[in-house]
Amino acid sequence: MAAAAQDALRADIRLLGDQLGQALRRLAGPAAFDLEEEVRAAAKALRAEPSLEEARRLRQRLDALDVPALRGLIRAFSVYFDLVNLAEQQARVRALRERARRAAPGPVGESIGAAVRELRARNVSADRVRQFLDRAFVCPVFTAHPSEARRRTVLEKIWRVTDELDRLERVELLPREREGAIAAIGEEVEGLWLSDLVRAHRPTVLDEVRQGLEVVEGALFDVVPRIYRELETALAESYPELVGGVPALLRFGSWIGGDRDGHPNVTHGVTAQAVRLQQEAVLRYYRRQIEDLGGKLSLTDHFAPPDAALHEALHLDVALLPEIAHHAAHEPYRLKCRAIAARIDRTLAYLRDLKLSWGEPAPPPPPTVYLGGQELHRDLTVLADALRRANATAAASGAVQDLRRLVEVFGAHLLTLDVRQHSGRHADALAEVFRWAGICPNYRQLAPDERCALLERELGNPRPLVPAHLPFSPATVEVVQTFRTLCAILERQCPDAVRTYIISMATEPAHLLEVLLLAREAGLFRPEDGVSRLDVVPLFETLEALRGAPAILTRLFELPAYRTHLRLRNDMQEVMIGYSDSNKESGFLQSVWALYRAQGDAVAAGAKAGVTVQFFHGRGGAVGRGGGPANRAIVAQPPGTVEGRLRITEQGEVIADRYGHHAIAERHLEQVLHAVLLASFPVEDDRPDAAWERVMDGLAASARRHYRALVYEDAEFLTYFEQATPQAEISRLKIGSRPARRGGATGINDLRAIPWVFSWMQSRHTLPGWYGLGSAMEELVRTEPEGLATLQAMYERWPFWATALDNAQMILAKADLTIARLYADLVED
């Protein structure tokens, strides 16, 4: 970091620290401030020169404090670290702006413009780029996994401090205005000190939905149009021969309110409410934007007469919406905005009054309602085209175009909601249904091939299997009602709200056929009508499942009923791969290698059957959950597995980190698209040597052996983990609506990956991000004469291996053995 940047970072930390110090002295007293300063100085000294003796002495000092003093100290450091992280974020923004200034007029590195220029330099043809654009689909998916510990109230205060810091940085303020900005920061810091920093009660699922909506409204609505403008500009510069607009290749999804795997609070009713909350949020935003647009479009028909299409559209609007007839008679563009606003109002009223039902004929929605985003987009297109024909090109390509782009991306649903459930829940439900119907008394006890054959027969049988009234257990009723609710949502509320059903712990073809059969019974899969409304997506999480994925897919692609479903879904099969559970089960290196291998093999299985395989990467924020720089991870995927189509989870604290500031959100999405563009056109040098893959097979097996020997085969390990990490305390934190464990078991297998990784991170062992890697490399170097040279060549020329090692180095840099030793002191034996 340049000296000037370091100085600016220090100045921000000093400013924020001074405000906290003032609040601390005023609200907690000088003694609390002095204690915080004493402990902070001691911690800094320990970080600079680690000393176990000094660390234990500091611990003794803290042990002597009473509970009120400790609480005050914890609060002081909680606020302090939030403010320091905020200053670091501001430094990142400052660096981004400086890079943009230095790069001008050319593109910044790892940007969309840089990627498009690189494709041109590689002689990638315009035809290939057009084919890429037509098939491209990049979709970050927000999840509510409990790794964002901060309350929404705290995040809002931090964002307001961010705004004031940004203002101090970018605006030339008068002295009095500068004092006002600093006073505003002090007010928010005081508010942080006086607010509850952690939740007294677990958030509900709908609380998490609302928090996710704030992130979208706070940044994405502004950032997304800019991303598309950058792509359009880059293509115009490097590929001027390309004609036609850029399709809406960037979309966004969510699991919040749809992920019911091990989460008893996500019911079919909660899912319906989550969809409605999202719809209301996006429609209210469009309503505000169209109101502003109407204020701007005061063009009169005397100077900008409307074209025939707008004239006809207005005639229909007035017939449907007579209340607008007396407004803006000579201002047709403003009148069209009034018509759109009125239709949005009618849509919001329709959603408020809508009672979802299944199995009963429902009246069609009124013609004034925007059931999906397509009609709203058509209305905006009519408006934009009329403006262009009137030569009002600035208006057509400005706010109108930005709003059209938002409607393309977010529709009338905002975030496409994924639904996820454990495979065992579907099997249990169908076992009860089969037993009730006299079809099979013991479905769960059948062999996998027998289950598959039974499901195939049932999918080919046109008679209904599940009765309208459900004489089943509550668990089975909930499974059936979930599918029925999805059908009602898609038919009566919004056809774009849900498109993906994910099956956790998918380990055999029957697990996908079970979902397809349940979907058929709800009316979501009607092959006789040419309808299949859901992508059925297996989640392969364990090493065994990842290795078996190609065989499972191959078998599915051979089944007539499943192939019918795929044909109705454009011959595309999405596959989700899980990073967290595979890491917990097999360790860091075996996990990333198994994921790499599974992708290449799955694509090959799809190609043989004429099916496009698209991947959904279930990555978390920590390296132990697949974390690390997203753009480097994308480039490191096996050649031929991206092909312009990618979905990727954005989990917990990563959401606030990547999307909490406009500049950082824009940069993150730029880097993701940059990586997808380059990964979709791999060069020959990107393909690994076959010998390297054999080396990786050996390294991964060795690393797994060392990892399993410690974590699963050492009888004392569980005791050490429970006593030397804060796993019990983390599991009790009210940071998310989801339970920390699947079921009531207490072993490592049933502990969710997030508290597992968090516990090791908090105790500074950081074990899930590195353990086993060093032993495997050491073993290779010791037994193979060219082992070290091979590893060095792999690091220089193979993005996968370079990314894996860089991530391990990063997580090792975050480890602190002095702190880990203090946690180890807690172990009784």
PDB file of N, CA and C in Angstrom, residues 203-271:
ATOM      1  N   PRO A 203     -33.681 -14.076  15.028  1.00  0.00           N
ATOM      2  CA  PRO A 203     -34.515 -13.460  13.988  1.00  0.00           C
ATOM      3  C   PRO A 203     -35.440 -14.512  13.390  1.00  0.00           C
ATOM      4  N   THR A 204     -36.595 -14.082  12.971  1.00  0.00           N
ATOM      5  CA  THR A 204     -37.472 -14.981  12.232  1.00  0.00           C
ATOM      6  C   THR A 204     -36.982 -15.079  10.791  1.00  0.00           C
ATOM      7  N   VAL A 205     -37.520 -16.036  10.083  1.00  0.00           N
ATOM      8  CA  VAL A 205     -37.158 -16.170   8.669  1.00  0.00           C
ATOM      9  C   VAL A 205     -37.522 -14.892   7.907  1.00  0.00           C
ATOM     10  N   LEU A 206     -38.676 -14.319   8.202  1.00  0.00           N
ATOM     11  CA  LEU A 206     -39.096 -13.111   7.485  1.00  0.00           C
ATOM     12  C   LEU A 206     -38.240 -11.909   7.874  1.00  0.00           C
ATOM     13  N   ASP A 207     -37.699 -11.884   9.104  1.00  0.00           N
ATOM     14  CA  ASP A 207     -36.716 -10.854   9.454  1.00  0.00           C
ATOM     15  C   ASP A 207     -35.507 -10.955   8.516  1.00  0.00           C
ATOM     16  N   GLU A 208     -35.074 -12.178   8.261  1.00  0.00           N
ATOM     17  CA  GLU A 208     -33.917 -12.387   7.378  1.00  0.00           C
ATOM     18  C   GLU A 208     -34.260 -11.992   5.943  1.00  0.00           C
ATOM     19  N   VAL A 209     -35.493 -12.253   5.531  1.00  0.00           N
ATOM     20  CA  VAL A 209     -35.914 -11.812   4.196  1.00  0.00           C
ATOM     21  C   VAL A 209     -35.800 -10.290   4.094  1.00  0.00           C
ATOM     22  N   ARG A 210     -36.304  -9.591   5.102  1.00  0.00           N
ATOM     23  CA  ARG A 210     -36.271  -8.119   5.071  1.00  0.00           C
ATOM     24  C   ARG A 210     -34.835  -7.599   5.065  1.00  0.00           C
ATOM     25  N   GLN A 211     -33.946  -8.242   5.825  1.00  0.00           N
ATOM     26  CA  GLN A 211     -32.549  -7.798   5.828  1.00  0.00           C
ATOM     27  C   GLN A 211     -31.926  -7.981   4.446  1.00  0.00           C
ATOM     28  N   GLY A 212     -32.243  -9.103   3.779  1.00  0.00           N
ATOM     29  CA  GLY A 212     -31.742  -9.308   2.424  1.00  0.00           C
ATOM     30  C   GLY A 212     -32.259  -8.256   1.460  1.00  0.00           C
ATOM     31  N   LEU A 213     -33.522  -7.860   1.631  1.00  0.00           N
ATOM     32  CA  LEU A 213     -34.106  -6.844   0.755  1.00  0.00           C
ATOM     33  C   LEU A 213     -33.398  -5.507   0.914  1.00  0.00           C
ATOM     34  N   GLU A 214     -32.963  -5.184   2.125  1.00  0.00           N
ATOM     35  CA  GLU A 214     -32.272  -3.909   2.343  1.00  0.00           C
ATOM     36  C   GLU A 214     -30.967  -3.858   1.566  1.00  0.00           C
ATOM     37  N   VAL A 215     -30.263  -4.993   1.493  1.00  0.00           N
ATOM     38  CA  VAL A 215     -29.014  -5.018   0.732  1.00  0.00           C
ATOM     39  C   VAL A 215     -29.291  -4.746  -0.742  1.00  0.00           C
ATOM     40  N   VAL A 216     -30.331  -5.384  -1.274  1.00  0.00           N
ATOM     41  CA  VAL A 216     -30.661  -5.202  -2.691  1.00  0.00           C
ATOM     42  C   VAL A 216     -31.028  -3.748  -2.964  1.00  0.00           C
ATOM     43  N   GLU A 217     -31.935  -3.221  -2.142  1.00  0.00           N
ATOM     44  CA  GLU A 217     -32.383  -1.851  -2.357  1.00  0.00           C
ATOM     45  C   GLU A 217     -31.269  -0.850  -2.103  1.00  0.00           C
ATOM     46  N   GLY A 218     -30.341  -1.199  -1.183  1.00  0.00           N
ATOM     47  CA  GLY A 218     -29.285  -0.261  -0.839  1.00  0.00           C
ATOM     48  C   GLY A 218     -28.229  -0.104  -1.909  1.00  0.00           C
ATOM     49  N   ALA A 219     -27.956  -1.157  -2.683  1.00  0.00           N
ATOM     50  CA  ALA A 219     -26.856  -1.075  -3.646  1.00  0.00           C
ATOM     51  C   ALA A 219     -27.223  -1.548  -5.039  1.00  0.00           C
ATOM     52  N   LEU A 220     -27.883  -2.710  -5.140  1.00  0.00           N
ATOM     53  CA  LEU A 220     -28.001  -3.339  -6.456  1.00  0.00           C
ATOM     54  C   LEU A 220     -28.834  -2.535  -7.438  1.00  0.00           C
ATOM     55  N   PHE A 221     -29.892  -1.869  -6.969  1.00  0.00           N
ATOM     56  CA  PHE A 221     -30.714  -1.102  -7.894  1.00  0.00           C
ATOM     57  C   PHE A 221     -29.904   0.004  -8.575  1.00  0.00           C
ATOM     58  N   ASP A 222     -28.908   0.539  -7.900  1.00  0.00           N
ATOM     59  CA  ASP A 222     -28.047   1.554  -8.512  1.00  0.00           C
ATOM     60  C   ASP A 222     -26.931   0.933  -9.338  1.00  0.00           C
ATOM     61  N   VAL A 223     -26.379  -0.182  -8.840  1.00  0.00           N
ATOM     62  CA  VAL A 223     -25.175  -0.755  -9.450  1.00  0.00           C
ATOM     63  C   VAL A 223     -25.481  -1.521 -10.734  1.00  0.00           C
ATOM     64  N   VAL A 224     -26.570  -2.273 -10.763  1.00  0.00           N
ATOM     65  CA  VAL A 224     -26.841  -3.161 -11.902  1.00  0.00           C
ATOM     66  C   VAL A 224     -26.909  -2.417 -13.234  1.00  0.00           C
ATOM     67  N   PRO A 225     -27.630  -1.295 -13.347  1.00  0.00           N
ATOM     68  CA  PRO A 225     -27.614  -0.589 -14.641  1.00  0.00           C
ATOM     69  C   PRO A 225     -26.216  -0.146 -15.056  1.00  0.00           C
ATOM     70  N   ARG A 226     -25.377   0.219 -14.086  1.00  0.00           N
ATOM     71  CA  ARG A 226     -24.011   0.636 -14.424  1.00  0.00           C
ATOM     72  C   ARG A 226     -23.195  -0.540 -14.961  1.00  0.00           C
ATOM     73  N   ILE A 227     -23.404  -1.722 -14.399  1.00  0.00           N
ATOM     74  CA  ILE A 227     -22.696  -2.908 -14.881  1.00  0.00           C
ATOM     75  C   ILE A 227     -23.046  -3.182 -16.342  1.00  0.00           C
ATOM     76  N   TYR A 228     -24.332  -3.090 -16.653  1.00  0.00           N
ATOM     77  CA  TYR A 228     -24.748  -3.339 -18.035  1.00  0.00           C
ATOM     78  C   TYR A 228     -24.237  -2.256 -18.968  1.00  0.00           C
ATOM     79  N   ARG A 229     -24.200  -1.026 -18.518  1.00  0.00           N
ATOM     80  CA  ARG A 229     -23.658   0.041 -19.367  1.00  0.00           C
ATOM     81  C   ARG A 229     -22.179  -0.207 -19.662  1.00  0.00           C
ATOM     82  N   GLU A 230     -21.448  -0.675 -18.652  1.00  0.00           N
ATOM     83  CA  GLU A 230     -20.028  -0.964 -18.874  1.00  0.00           C
ATOM     84  C   GLU A 230     -19.855  -2.082 -19.896  1.00  0.00           C
ATOM     85  N   LEU A 231     -20.692  -3.114 -19.798  1.00  0.00           N
ATOM     86  CA  LEU A 231     -20.605  -4.214 -20.759  1.00  0.00           C
ATOM     87  C   LEU A 231     -20.950  -3.734 -22.159  1.00  0.00           C
ATOM     88  N   GLU A 232     -21.981  -2.933 -22.271  1.00  0.00           N
ATOM     89  CA  GLU A 232     -22.365  -2.405 -23.591  1.00  0.00           C
ATOM     90  C   GLU A 232     -21.259  -1.543 -24.180  1.00  0.00           C
ATOM     91  N   THR A 233     -20.638  -0.696 -23.345  1.00  0.00           N
ATOM     92  CA  THR A 233     -19.550   0.168 -23.827  1.00  0.00           C
ATOM     93  C   THR A 233     -18.353  -0.661 -24.258  1.00  0.00           C
ATOM     94  N   ALA A 234     -18.001  -1.661 -23.459  1.00  0.00           N
ATOM     95  CA  ALA A 234     -16.850  -2.501 -23.796  1.00  0.00           C
ATOM     96  C   ALA A 234     -17.071  -3.246 -25.099  1.00  0.00           C
ATOM     97  N   LEU A 235     -18.258  -3.775 -25.306  1.00  0.00           N
ATOM     98  CA  LEU A 235     -18.557  -4.494 -26.548  1.00  0.00           C
ATOM     99  C   LEU A 235     -18.547  -3.547 -27.744  1.00  0.00           C
ATOM    100  N   ALA A 236     -19.073  -2.335 -27.563  1.00  0.00           N
ATOM    101  CA  ALA A 236     -19.084  -1.369 -28.662  1.00  0.00           C
ATOM    102  C   ALA A 236     -17.662  -0.990 -29.075  1.00  0.00           C
ATOM    103  N   GLU A 237     -16.746  -0.920 -28.111  1.00  0.00           N
ATOM    104  CA  GLU A 237     -15.363  -0.548 -28.418  1.00  0.00           C
ATOM    105  C   GLU A 237     -14.590  -1.687 -29.072  1.00  0.00           C
ATOM    106  N   SER A 238     -14.743  -2.909 -28.550  1.00  0.00           N
ATOM    107  CA  SER A 238     -13.940  -4.032 -29.045  1.00  0.00           C
ATOM    108  C   SER A 238     -14.636  -4.837 -30.138  1.00  0.00           C
ATOM    109  N   TYR A 239     -15.960  -4.827 -30.154  1.00  0.00           N
ATOM    110  CA  TYR A 239     -16.720  -5.587 -31.148  1.00  0.00           C
ATOM    111  C   TYR A 239     -17.793  -4.700 -31.763  1.00  0.00           C
ATOM    112  N   PRO A 240     -17.401  -3.656 -32.485  1.00  0.00           N
ATOM    113  CA  PRO A 240     -18.416  -2.754 -33.053  1.00  0.00           C
ATOM    114  C   PRO A 240     -19.328  -3.453 -34.060  1.00  0.00           C
ATOM    115  N   GLU A 241     -18.883  -4.606 -34.577  1.00  0.00           N
ATOM    116  CA  GLU A 241     -19.709  -5.312 -35.553  1.00  0.00           C
ATOM    117  C   GLU A 241     -20.887  -6.028 -34.902  1.00  0.00           C
ATOM    118  N   LEU A 242     -20.863  -6.171 -33.589  1.00  0.00           N
ATOM    119  CA  LEU A 242     -21.996  -6.787 -32.902  1.00  0.00           C
ATOM    120  C   LEU A 242     -23.180  -5.831 -32.911  1.00  0.00           C
ATOM    121  N   VAL A 243     -24.332  -6.328 -33.306  1.00  0.00           N
ATOM    122  CA  VAL A 243     -25.539  -5.498 -33.306  1.00  0.00           C
ATOM    123  C   VAL A 243     -26.549  -6.110 -32.359  1.00  0.00           C
ATOM    124  N   GLY A 244     -27.458  -5.304 -31.895  1.00  0.00           N
ATOM    125  CA  GLY A 244     -28.464  -5.774 -30.940  1.00  0.00           C
ATOM    126  C   GLY A 244     -28.021  -5.514 -29.520  1.00  0.00           C
ATOM    127  N   GLY A 245     -28.956  -5.469 -28.619  1.00  0.00           N
ATOM    128  CA  GLY A 245     -28.665  -5.176 -27.226  1.00  0.00           C
ATOM    129  C   GLY A 245     -28.052  -6.358 -26.496  1.00  0.00           C
ATOM    130  N   VAL A 246     -27.625  -6.080 -25.272  1.00  0.00           N
ATOM    131  CA  VAL A 246     -27.061  -7.114 -24.418  1.00  0.00           C
ATOM    132  C   VAL A 246     -28.196  -7.767 -23.632  1.00  0.00           C
ATOM    133  N   PRO A 247     -28.368  -9.081 -23.739  1.00  0.00           N
ATOM    134  CA  PRO A 247     -29.430  -9.742 -22.961  1.00  0.00           C
ATOM    135  C   PRO A 247     -29.182  -9.590 -21.463  1.00  0.00           C
ATOM    136  N   ALA A 248     -30.205  -9.845 -20.686  1.00  0.00           N
ATOM    137  CA  ALA A 248     -30.103  -9.728 -19.225  1.00  0.00           C
ATOM    138  C   ALA A 248     -29.415 -10.976 -18.676  1.00  0.00           C
ATOM    139  N   LEU A 249     -28.099 -11.033 -18.826  1.00  0.00           N
ATOM    140  CA  LEU A 249     -27.358 -12.225 -18.426  1.00  0.00           C
ATOM    141  C   LEU A 249     -27.076 -12.278 -16.931  1.00  0.00           C
ATOM    142  N   LEU A 250     -27.167 -11.137 -16.256  1.00  0.00           N
ATOM    143  CA  LEU A 250     -26.922 -11.082 -14.816  1.00  0.00           C
ATOM    144  C   LEU A 250     -28.256 -11.086 -14.075  1.00  0.00           C
ATOM    145  N   ARG A 251     -28.460 -12.085 -13.248  1.00  0.00           N
ATOM    146  CA  ARG A 251     -29.681 -12.178 -12.448  1.00  0.00           C
ATOM    147  C   ARG A 251     -29.294 -12.413 -10.989  1.00  0.00           C
ATOM    148  N   PHE A 252     -30.284 -12.408 -10.117  1.00  0.00           N
ATOM    149  CA  PHE A 252     -30.011 -12.607  -8.697  1.00  0.00           C
ATOM    150  C   PHE A 252     -31.061 -13.535  -8.102  1.00  0.00           C
ATOM    151  N   GLY A 253     -30.622 -14.349  -7.142  1.00  0.00           N
ATOM    152  CA  GLY A 253     -31.516 -15.291  -6.494  1.00  0.00           C
ATOM    153  C   GLY A 253     -31.402 -15.208  -4.984  1.00  0.00           C
ATOM    154  N   SER A 254     -32.215 -16.019  -4.304  1.00  0.00           N
ATOM    155  CA  SER A 254     -32.221 -16.034  -2.845  1.00  0.00           C
ATOM    156  C   SER A 254     -32.644 -17.407  -2.346  1.00  0.00           C
ATOM    157  N   TRP A 255     -32.103 -17.786  -1.182  1.00  0.00           N
ATOM    158  CA  TRP A 255     -32.578 -18.962  -0.457  1.00  0.00           C
ATOM    159  C   TRP A 255     -33.417 -18.541   0.750  1.00  0.00           C
ATOM    160  N   ILE A 256     -33.475 -17.268   1.041  1.00  0.00           N
ATOM    161  CA  ILE A 256     -34.040 -16.801   2.299  1.00  0.00           C
ATOM    162  C   ILE A 256     -35.562 -16.931   2.242  1.00  0.00           C
ATOM    163  N   GLY A 257     -36.076 -17.867   3.002  1.00  0.00           N
ATOM    164  CA  GLY A 257     -37.512 -18.157   2.962  1.00  0.00           C
ATOM    165  C   GLY A 257     -37.837 -19.383   2.135  1.00  0.00           C
ATOM    166  N   GLY A 258     -36.837 -19.931   1.438  1.00  0.00           N
ATOM    167  CA  GLY A 258     -37.066 -21.130   0.637  1.00  0.00           C
ATOM    168  C   GLY A 258     -36.255 -22.322   1.097  1.00  0.00           C
ATOM    169  N   ASP A 259     -35.191 -22.084   1.870  1.00  0.00           N
ATOM    170  CA  ASP A 259     -34.300 -23.160   2.299  1.00  0.00           C
ATOM    171  C   ASP A 259     -34.847 -23.793   3.573  1.00  0.00           C
ATOM    172  N   ARG A 260     -35.435 -24.966   3.424  1.00  0.00           N
ATOM    173  CA  ARG A 260     -36.072 -25.627   4.564  1.00  0.00           C
ATOM    174  C   ARG A 260     -35.284 -26.841   5.036  1.00  0.00           C
ATOM    175  N   ASP A 261     -34.095 -27.106   4.501  1.00  0.00           N
ATOM    176  CA  ASP A 261     -33.297 -28.266   4.911  1.00  0.00           C
ATOM    177  C   ASP A 261     -32.866 -28.110   6.371  1.00  0.00           C
ATOM    178  N   GLY A 262     -33.432 -28.912   7.252  1.00  0.00           N
ATOM    179  CA  GLY A 262     -33.096 -28.836   8.666  1.00  0.00           C
ATOM    180  C   GLY A 262     -33.605 -27.587   9.354  1.00  0.00           C
ATOM    181  N   HIS A 263     -34.531 -26.892   8.717  1.00  0.00           N
ATOM    182  CA  HIS A 263     -35.022 -25.617   9.256  1.00  0.00           C
ATOM    183  C   HIS A 263     -36.531 -25.719   9.431  1.00  0.00           C
ATOM    184  N   PRO A 264     -36.997 -26.079  10.621  1.00  0.00           N
ATOM    185  CA  PRO A 264     -38.435 -26.310  10.798  1.00  0.00           C
ATOM    186  C   PRO A 264     -39.288 -25.060  10.649  1.00  0.00           C
ATOM    187  N   ASN A 265     -38.661 -23.879  10.703  1.00  0.00           N
ATOM    188  CA  ASN A 265     -39.445 -22.644  10.634  1.00  0.00           C
ATOM    189  C   ASN A 265     -39.728 -22.182   9.209  1.00  0.00           C
ATOM    190  N   VAL A 266     -39.132 -22.833   8.225  1.00  0.00           N
ATOM    191  CA  VAL A 266     -39.430 -22.497   6.828  1.00  0.00           C
ATOM    192  C   VAL A 266     -40.538 -23.428   6.356  1.00  0.00           C
ATOM    193  N   THR A 267     -41.749 -22.940   6.392  1.00  0.00           N
ATOM    194  CA  THR A 267     -42.923 -23.702   5.984  1.00  0.00           C
ATOM    195  C   THR A 267     -43.415 -23.204   4.632  1.00  0.00           C
ATOM    196  N   HIS A 268     -44.433 -23.889   4.091  1.00  0.00           N
ATOM    197  CA  HIS A 268     -44.981 -23.443   2.810  1.00  0.00           C
ATOM    198  C   HIS A 268     -45.575 -22.041   2.940  1.00  0.00           C
ATOM    199  N   GLY A 269     -46.163 -21.731   4.107  1.00  0.00           N
ATOM    200  CA  GLY A 269     -46.706 -20.390   4.312  1.00  0.00           C
ATOM    201  C   GLY A 269     -45.636 -19.332   4.364  1.00  0.00           C
ATOM    202  N   VAL A 270     -44.516 -19.647   5.002  1.00  0.00           N
ATOM    203  CA  VAL A 270     -43.396 -18.693   5.076  1.00  0.00           C
ATOM    204  C   VAL A 270     -42.831 -18.446   3.680  1.00  0.00           C
ATOM    205  N   THR A 271     -42.717 -19.490   2.880  1.00  0.00           N
ATOM    206  CA  THR A 271     -42.222 -19.314   1.509  1.00  0.00           C
ATOM    207  C   THR A 271     -43.127 -18.377   0.714  1.00  0.00           C
TER     208      THR A 271
END
